Each structure stands twice: as C-alpha cells, then as structure tokens.
mmCIF file of C-alpha atoms and ligand atoms in Angstrom:
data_model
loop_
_atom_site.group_PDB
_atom_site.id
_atom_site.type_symbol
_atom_site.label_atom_id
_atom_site.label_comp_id
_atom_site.label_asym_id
_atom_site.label_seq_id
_atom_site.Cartn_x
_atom_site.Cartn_y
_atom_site.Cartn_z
ATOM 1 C CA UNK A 1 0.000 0.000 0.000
ATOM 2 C CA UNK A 2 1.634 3.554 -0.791
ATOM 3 C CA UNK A 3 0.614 6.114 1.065
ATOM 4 C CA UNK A 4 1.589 10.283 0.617
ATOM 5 C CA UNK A 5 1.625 12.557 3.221
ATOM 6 C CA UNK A 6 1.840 16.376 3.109
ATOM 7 C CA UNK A 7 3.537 19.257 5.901
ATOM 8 C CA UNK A 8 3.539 22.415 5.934
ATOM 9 C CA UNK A 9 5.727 25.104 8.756
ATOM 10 C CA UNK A 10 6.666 28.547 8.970
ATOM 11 C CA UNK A 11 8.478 30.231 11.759
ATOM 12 C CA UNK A 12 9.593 34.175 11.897
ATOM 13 C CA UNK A 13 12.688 35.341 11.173
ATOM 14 C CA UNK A 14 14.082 37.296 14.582
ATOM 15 C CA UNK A 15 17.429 38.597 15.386
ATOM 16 C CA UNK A 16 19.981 37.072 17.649
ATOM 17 C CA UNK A 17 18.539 33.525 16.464
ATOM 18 C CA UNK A 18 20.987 30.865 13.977
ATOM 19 C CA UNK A 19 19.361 30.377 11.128
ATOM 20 C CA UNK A 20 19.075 26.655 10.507
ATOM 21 C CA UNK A 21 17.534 25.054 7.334
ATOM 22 C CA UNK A 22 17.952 21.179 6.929
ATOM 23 C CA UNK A 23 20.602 20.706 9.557
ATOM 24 C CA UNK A 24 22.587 23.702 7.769
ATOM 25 C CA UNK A 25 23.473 26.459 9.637
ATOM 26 C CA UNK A 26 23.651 29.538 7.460
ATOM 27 C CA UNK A 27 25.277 32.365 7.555
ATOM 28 C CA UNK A 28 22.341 35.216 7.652
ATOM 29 C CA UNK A 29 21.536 38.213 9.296
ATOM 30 C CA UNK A 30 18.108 37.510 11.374
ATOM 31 C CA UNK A 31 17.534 33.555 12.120
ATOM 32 C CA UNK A 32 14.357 31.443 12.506
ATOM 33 C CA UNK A 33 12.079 31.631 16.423
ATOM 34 C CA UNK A 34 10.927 29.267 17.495
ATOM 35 C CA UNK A 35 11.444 26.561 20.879
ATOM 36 C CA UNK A 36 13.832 23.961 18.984
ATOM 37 C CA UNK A 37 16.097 25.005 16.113
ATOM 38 C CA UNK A 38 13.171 25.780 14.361
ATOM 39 C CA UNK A 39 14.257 24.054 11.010
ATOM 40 C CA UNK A 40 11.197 24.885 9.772
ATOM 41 C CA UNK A 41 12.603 22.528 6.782
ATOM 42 C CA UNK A 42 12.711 19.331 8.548
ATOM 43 C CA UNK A 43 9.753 20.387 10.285
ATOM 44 C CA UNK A 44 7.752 20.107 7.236
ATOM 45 C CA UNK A 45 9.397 16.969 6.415
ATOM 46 C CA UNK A 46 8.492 15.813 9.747
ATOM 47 C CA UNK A 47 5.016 16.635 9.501
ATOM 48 C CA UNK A 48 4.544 14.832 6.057
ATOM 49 C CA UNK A 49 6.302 11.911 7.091
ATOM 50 C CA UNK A 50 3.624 11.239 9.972
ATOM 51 C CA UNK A 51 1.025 12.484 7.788
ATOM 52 C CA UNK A 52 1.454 9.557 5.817
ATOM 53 C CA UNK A 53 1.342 7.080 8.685
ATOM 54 C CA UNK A 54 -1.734 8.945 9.719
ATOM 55 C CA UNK A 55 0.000 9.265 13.120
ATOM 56 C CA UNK A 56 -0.508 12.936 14.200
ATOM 57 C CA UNK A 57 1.938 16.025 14.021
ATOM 58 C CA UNK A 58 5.232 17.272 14.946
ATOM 59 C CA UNK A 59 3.260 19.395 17.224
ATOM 60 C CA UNK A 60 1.478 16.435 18.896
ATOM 61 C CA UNK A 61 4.818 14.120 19.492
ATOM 62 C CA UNK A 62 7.561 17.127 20.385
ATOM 63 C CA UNK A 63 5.226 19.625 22.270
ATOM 64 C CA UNK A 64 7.088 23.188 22.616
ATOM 65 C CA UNK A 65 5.796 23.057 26.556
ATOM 66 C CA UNK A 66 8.302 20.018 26.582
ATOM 67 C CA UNK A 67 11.736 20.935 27.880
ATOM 68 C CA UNK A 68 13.375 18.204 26.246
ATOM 69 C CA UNK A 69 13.166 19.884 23.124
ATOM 70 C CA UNK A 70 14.223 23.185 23.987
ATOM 71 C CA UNK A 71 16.865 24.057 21.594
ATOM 72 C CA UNK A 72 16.501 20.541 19.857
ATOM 73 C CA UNK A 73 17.817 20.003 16.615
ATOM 74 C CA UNK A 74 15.244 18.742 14.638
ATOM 75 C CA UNK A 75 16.977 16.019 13.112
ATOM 76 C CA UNK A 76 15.606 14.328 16.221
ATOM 77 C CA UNK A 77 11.973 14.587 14.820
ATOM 78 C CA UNK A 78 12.811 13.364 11.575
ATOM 79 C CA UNK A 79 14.255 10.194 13.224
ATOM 80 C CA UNK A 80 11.492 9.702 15.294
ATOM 81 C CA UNK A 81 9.284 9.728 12.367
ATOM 82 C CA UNK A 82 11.650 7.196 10.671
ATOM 83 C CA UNK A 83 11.357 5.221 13.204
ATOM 84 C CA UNK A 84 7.393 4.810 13.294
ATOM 85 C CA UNK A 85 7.832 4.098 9.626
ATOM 86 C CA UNK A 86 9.935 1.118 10.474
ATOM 87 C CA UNK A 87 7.283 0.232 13.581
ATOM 88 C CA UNK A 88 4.786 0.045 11.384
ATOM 89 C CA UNK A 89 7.342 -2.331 8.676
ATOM 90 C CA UNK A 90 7.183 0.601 6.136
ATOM 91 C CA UNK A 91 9.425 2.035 4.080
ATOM 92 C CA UNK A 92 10.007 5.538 3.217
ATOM 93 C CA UNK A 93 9.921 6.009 -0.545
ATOM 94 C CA UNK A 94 10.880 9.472 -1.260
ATOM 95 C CA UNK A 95 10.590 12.821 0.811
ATOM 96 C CA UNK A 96 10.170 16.608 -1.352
ATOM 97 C CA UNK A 97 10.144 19.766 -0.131
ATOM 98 C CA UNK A 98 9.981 23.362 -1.090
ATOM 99 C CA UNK A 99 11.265 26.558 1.420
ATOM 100 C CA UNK A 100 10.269 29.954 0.716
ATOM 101 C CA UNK A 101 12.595 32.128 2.064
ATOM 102 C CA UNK A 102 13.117 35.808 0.222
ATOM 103 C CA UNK A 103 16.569 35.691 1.369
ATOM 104 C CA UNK A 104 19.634 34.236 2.314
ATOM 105 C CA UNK A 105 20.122 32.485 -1.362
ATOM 106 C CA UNK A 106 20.053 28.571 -0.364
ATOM 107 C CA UNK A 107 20.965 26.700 -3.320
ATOM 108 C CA UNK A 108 24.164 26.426 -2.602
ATOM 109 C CA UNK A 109 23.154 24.538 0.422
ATOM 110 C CA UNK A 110 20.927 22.261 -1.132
ATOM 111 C CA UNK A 111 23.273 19.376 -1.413
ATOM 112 C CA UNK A 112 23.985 19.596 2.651
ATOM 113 C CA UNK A 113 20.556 19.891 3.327
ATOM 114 C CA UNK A 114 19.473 16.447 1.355
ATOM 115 C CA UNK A 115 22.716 14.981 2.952
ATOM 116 C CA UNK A 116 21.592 16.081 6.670
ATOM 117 C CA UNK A 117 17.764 15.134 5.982
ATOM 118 C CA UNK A 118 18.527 11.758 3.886
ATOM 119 C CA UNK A 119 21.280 10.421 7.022
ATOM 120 C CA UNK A 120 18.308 11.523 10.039
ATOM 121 C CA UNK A 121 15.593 9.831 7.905
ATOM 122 C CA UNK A 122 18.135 6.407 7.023
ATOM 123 C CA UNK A 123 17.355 6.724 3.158
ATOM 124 C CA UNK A 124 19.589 7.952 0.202
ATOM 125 C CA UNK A 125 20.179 11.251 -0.357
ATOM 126 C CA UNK A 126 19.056 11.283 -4.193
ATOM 127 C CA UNK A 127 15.464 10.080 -2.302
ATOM 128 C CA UNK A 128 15.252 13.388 -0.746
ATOM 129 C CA UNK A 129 14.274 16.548 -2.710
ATOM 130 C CA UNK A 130 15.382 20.038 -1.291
ATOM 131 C CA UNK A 131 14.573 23.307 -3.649
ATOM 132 C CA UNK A 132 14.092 26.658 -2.610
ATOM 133 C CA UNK A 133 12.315 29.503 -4.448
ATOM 134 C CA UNK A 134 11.542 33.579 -2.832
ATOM 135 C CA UNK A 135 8.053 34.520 -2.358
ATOM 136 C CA UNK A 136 8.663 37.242 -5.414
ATOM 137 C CA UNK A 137 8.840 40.123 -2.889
ATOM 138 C CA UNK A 138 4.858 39.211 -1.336
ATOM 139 C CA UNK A 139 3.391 39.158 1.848
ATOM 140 C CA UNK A 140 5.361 38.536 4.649
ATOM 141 C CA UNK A 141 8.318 36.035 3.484
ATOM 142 C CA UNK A 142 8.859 38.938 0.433
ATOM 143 C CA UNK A 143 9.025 41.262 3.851
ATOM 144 C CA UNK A 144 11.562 39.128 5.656
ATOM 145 C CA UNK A 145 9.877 38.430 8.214
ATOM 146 C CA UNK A 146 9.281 34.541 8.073
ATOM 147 C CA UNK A 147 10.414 31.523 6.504
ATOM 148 C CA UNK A 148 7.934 28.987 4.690
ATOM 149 C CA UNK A 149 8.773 25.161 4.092
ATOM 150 C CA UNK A 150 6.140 22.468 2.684
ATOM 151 C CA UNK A 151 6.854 19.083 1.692
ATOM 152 C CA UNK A 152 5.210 15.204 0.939
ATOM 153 C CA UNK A 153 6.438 12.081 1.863
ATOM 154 C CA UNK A 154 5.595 8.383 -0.178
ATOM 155 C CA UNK A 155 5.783 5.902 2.613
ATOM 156 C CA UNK A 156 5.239 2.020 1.186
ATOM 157 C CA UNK A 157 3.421 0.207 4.369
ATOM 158 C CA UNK A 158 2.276 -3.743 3.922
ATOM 159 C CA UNK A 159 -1.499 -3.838 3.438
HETATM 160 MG MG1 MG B 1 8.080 24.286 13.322
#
C-alpha cells in the first residue's frame, strides 16, 4: 500500500537567532524563532512523514511546553518519524520539499541539506528533494519576516 503525506511550517525570522535550514546552519543576518532550532525545513518533512502514517503532528509528538526539546535540533523529529515508519514495517519512498525564504540564497546549500535530511531519515540522499524559491517580494516572506517550508512524503506500508 503507498501512502503520501503532506507538511507544511513557517516560523519568523528574529534577530539574535541561527538560522538553521535542513541541519545547515547559514550564515544570515536575522535567524528562525521558534522553541527547537526551528528548522522549519525538517519540520515540514516531519510533519509529512507522519502524515502519511496517519500518526498525528510534529506538534502532537515534540510539544514546545516540553523541555526536552528546547533548543533541539530537529533532526531528532525526523528520526522519530523514521522510526514509526519502520514500527509500522514501512518504508520511506521518497521525501520533497519546497522553502520559501526571500533571502539568504540557499541553493548552494541544497546538497547539505538532502545529505543532513537523507542520514536523520536512514534513506539515500538522491530520495530526498530540497529546492528553494523567494516569495517574489509578497506578503510577509517577500518582507523578511518569516520563513515557509512544505513538503510530501511516499511511505510504502504492507497492506
Ligand atoms: Mg516548526
């Protein structure tokens, strides 16, 4: 049985916060808010995973009243997920995403990103899509003042 999940996150941009996008820390001057690292990347990728076990949200497993994951790189959700997929003898297909961020350029970080995502999740990096595109200057990721990630997961569990 194949089964596709979907996830969506967004968390502002602040100053005095890293910004960290798919395990990447890049260089920037305002970073993402938020209670973990707020990867709002893997978050997505988090969220899509369990979407397509039908098992809840990042929100739901990792609450930010939890202490445990204050500061938490997220890498630590995306394994978690993985592992449910193997609980439940699946097998994680393929993950995409998309972030929409007006700014720092990420391309260049792409490859690092699928690395960091592909080694949390235990599947090949060239089964992991990363791509990155502005918000052409609209609302408030063309403003600066957020950054926007969405992705689907293809998770393969016996019927
Ligand atoms: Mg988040």
């Amino acid at each position: 049985m194949v089964r596709v999940g979907m996830g969506y996150d967004v968390h502002a941009l602040v100053k005095g916060r890293k910004l960290v996008l798919g395990g990447v820390e890049i260089p920037h001057t305002t970073g993402l808010d938020g209670h973990s690292d707020a990867d709002a990347l893997m978050h997505a990728i988090c969220d899509a995973v369990l979407g397509a076990l039908g098992e809840g949200d990042i929100g739901q497993l990792f609450p930010n009243t939890d202490l445990r994951w204050r500061g938490a790189p997220s890498k630590v959700f995306l394994a978690e997920a993985a592992r449910r997929v193997a609980a439940r003898r699946g097998r994680l297909v393929n993950v995409d995403a998309s972030v929409l961020a007006e700014a720092p350029r990420l391309a260049p970080h792409a490859a690092s990103m699928k690395a960091n995502i592909a080694a949390a999740l235990g599947i090949r990096p060239d089964a992991v899509g990363v791509k990155a595109t502005t918000n052409e200057r609209l609302g408030f990721i063309g403003r600066g003042e957020g950054i926007a990630a969405m992705a689907v997961a293809c998770v393969e569990l016996p019927d």
